Amino acid sequence: MNEDLRPLPQFGFYLSGLLHASDVVRRGRAAGPVIADRYLSSVIACHAAVHHVDTGAVTRLIEPFRPYLEQPNRTFYLRCSEEQLRARLATKQDTKRDDTDLLNVPDRLARLLENFERVAATDPSAVWVDTDDQTPDDLADWITAQMEVSGA
C-alpha cells in the first residue's frame, strides 16, 4: 500500500483507519477502559516523515475530523535508543518494509523522532516513556497501572 499510493490517497487510507479506530474505541469505552496502538499521533508523525512534509500540514488535513475522534486520556509515547531499536528490529518476526526503511532511508528515523516530539508537544494527553531497560511485559504492567491510577 505505502509503495503504490501517492501521499494524499495514502493519507486518505490512514485517515479512514483512524476514523474506524475511533469508532472501535468509542464502542469499547462503553464497556471499560481501552488501550489502542497507533492512533492520531502516529498517523500525523509517520505520514509527515514518509512524505517529507511538516506535521502541521498533516494536522490541518485531520482538523475537520477532530470532533469525530475519541480523545485519549493518555497517549504513551514510547522511545528507545537507536541501538535498542536496531536490536529489537533484528529479532522482529514480521518485519515489513516500513521497519527496514526506518533505518535504511536516509534521515527517516531522525524525521520520525522529530515529528513525534512536535506532535507530543501539543498533545495534552502525552506521557513519555523510556523503554530501553523494559520488557514488553514491564511496559504493559506500567501502562496498566497508570491507567488504573488515572481512572481512565
XYZ file of C-alpha atoms in Angstrom:
152
model
C 0.000 0.000 0.000
C 2.657 2.541 1.004
C 4.708 1.924 -2.138
C 1.725 2.152 -4.508
C -0.142 5.236 -3.314
C 0.759 8.870 -3.672
C 0.731 10.979 -0.486
C -2.874 12.228 -0.494
C -4.557 8.873 -1.287
C -2.281 7.218 1.263
C -3.336 9.829 3.821
C -6.981 9.044 2.997
C -6.309 5.365 3.624
C -4.752 6.066 7.034
C -7.422 8.627 7.911
C -10.132 6.048 7.252
C -8.290 3.660 9.579
C -8.100 6.368 12.234
C -11.831 7.072 11.956
C -12.571 3.353 12.205
C -10.269 3.031 15.244
C -12.148 5.900 16.859
C -15.424 4.012 16.369
C -13.895 0.886 17.919
C -12.579 2.895 20.876
C -15.957 4.603 21.329
C -17.756 1.244 21.468
C -15.086 -0.238 23.734
C -15.279 2.637 26.216
C -18.905 1.746 26.829
C -17.618 -1.469 28.445
C -14.498 -0.122 30.164
C -11.004 1.283 29.603
C -9.459 0.964 26.145
C -5.820 0.879 25.106
C -5.198 1.474 21.408
C -1.947 1.173 19.475
C -1.031 3.763 16.835
C -3.758 6.343 16.998
C -3.806 10.002 15.943
C -0.210 10.954 16.756
C 1.145 8.036 14.735
C -0.852 8.997 11.647
C 0.489 12.552 11.823
C 4.124 11.775 12.669
C 4.555 8.814 10.331
C 2.795 10.287 7.293
C 4.787 13.508 7.612
C 8.091 11.613 7.963
C 7.497 9.332 4.981
C 6.423 12.156 2.657
C 8.809 14.878 3.861
C 6.020 17.251 4.882
C 5.578 19.278 8.030
C 3.433 17.746 10.775
C 1.346 20.917 10.649
C 0.242 20.109 7.096
C -0.960 16.657 8.133
C -2.591 18.072 11.264
C -4.528 20.595 9.167
C -5.882 17.782 6.977
C -7.146 15.991 10.096
C -8.720 19.075 11.740
C -12.188 18.725 10.140
C -12.402 15.208 11.608
C -11.282 16.059 15.180
C -14.805 16.376 16.591
C -15.470 12.815 15.441
C -12.335 11.369 17.033
C -12.399 9.947 20.525
C -9.957 11.881 22.678
C -7.497 9.794 24.683
C -6.994 10.348 28.394
C -3.340 9.376 27.991
C -1.119 8.921 24.956
C 2.002 6.970 25.807
C 4.928 7.934 23.593
C 7.445 5.101 23.773
C 11.068 5.871 22.994
C 14.302 3.947 22.990
C 17.865 4.403 21.840
C 18.771 3.694 18.231
C 20.933 0.819 19.451
C 17.939 -0.734 21.214
C 15.721 -0.113 18.186
C 18.173 -1.932 15.918
C 18.341 -4.856 18.347
C 14.553 -5.100 18.551
C 14.088 -4.927 14.782
C 16.749 -7.630 14.323
C 14.585 -10.075 16.298
C 11.203 -8.985 14.947
C 9.430 -11.899 13.265
C 7.114 -9.908 10.978
C 9.474 -7.269 9.589
C 7.905 -5.103 6.897
C 9.309 -2.536 4.512
C 8.311 0.301 6.853
C 10.517 -1.301 9.504
C 13.564 -1.590 7.267
C 13.001 1.858 5.725
C 13.143 3.337 9.204
C 16.847 2.526 9.335
C 17.735 2.386 5.630
C 16.127 5.536 4.205
C 18.408 8.495 4.935
C 17.053 10.717 7.728
C 13.793 8.719 8.082
C 14.392 7.871 11.738
C 15.502 11.411 12.584
C 12.415 12.901 10.861
C 10.120 10.465 12.619
C 11.592 11.170 16.050
C 11.385 14.916 15.465
C 7.787 14.578 14.302
C 6.753 12.658 17.402
C 8.422 15.338 19.547
C 6.414 18.034 17.736
C 3.145 16.147 17.993
C 3.649 15.312 21.668
C 4.493 18.933 22.463
C 0.937 19.921 21.528
C -0.745 16.814 22.952
C -2.273 17.398 26.406
C -2.508 13.621 26.900
C 1.210 12.985 26.204
C 3.234 10.802 28.565
C 6.807 9.949 27.508
C 8.117 6.512 28.470
C 11.744 5.455 28.044
C 11.777 1.761 27.160
C 15.431 0.761 26.814
C 15.552 -1.252 30.030
C 11.994 -2.559 29.960
C 10.449 -5.705 28.564
C 7.086 -5.637 26.795
C 5.557 -7.172 29.946
C 7.139 -4.432 32.098
C 5.647 -1.772 29.828
C 2.227 -3.393 29.782
C 2.205 -3.604 33.582
C 3.354 0.013 33.968
C 0.819 1.359 31.465
C -1.966 -0.674 33.066
C -1.022 0.720 36.476
C -1.038 4.267 35.070
C -4.476 3.707 33.596
C -5.787 2.379 36.911
C -4.377 5.345 38.853
C -5.894 7.871 36.460
C -9.219 6.087 36.325
C -9.053 6.105 32.544
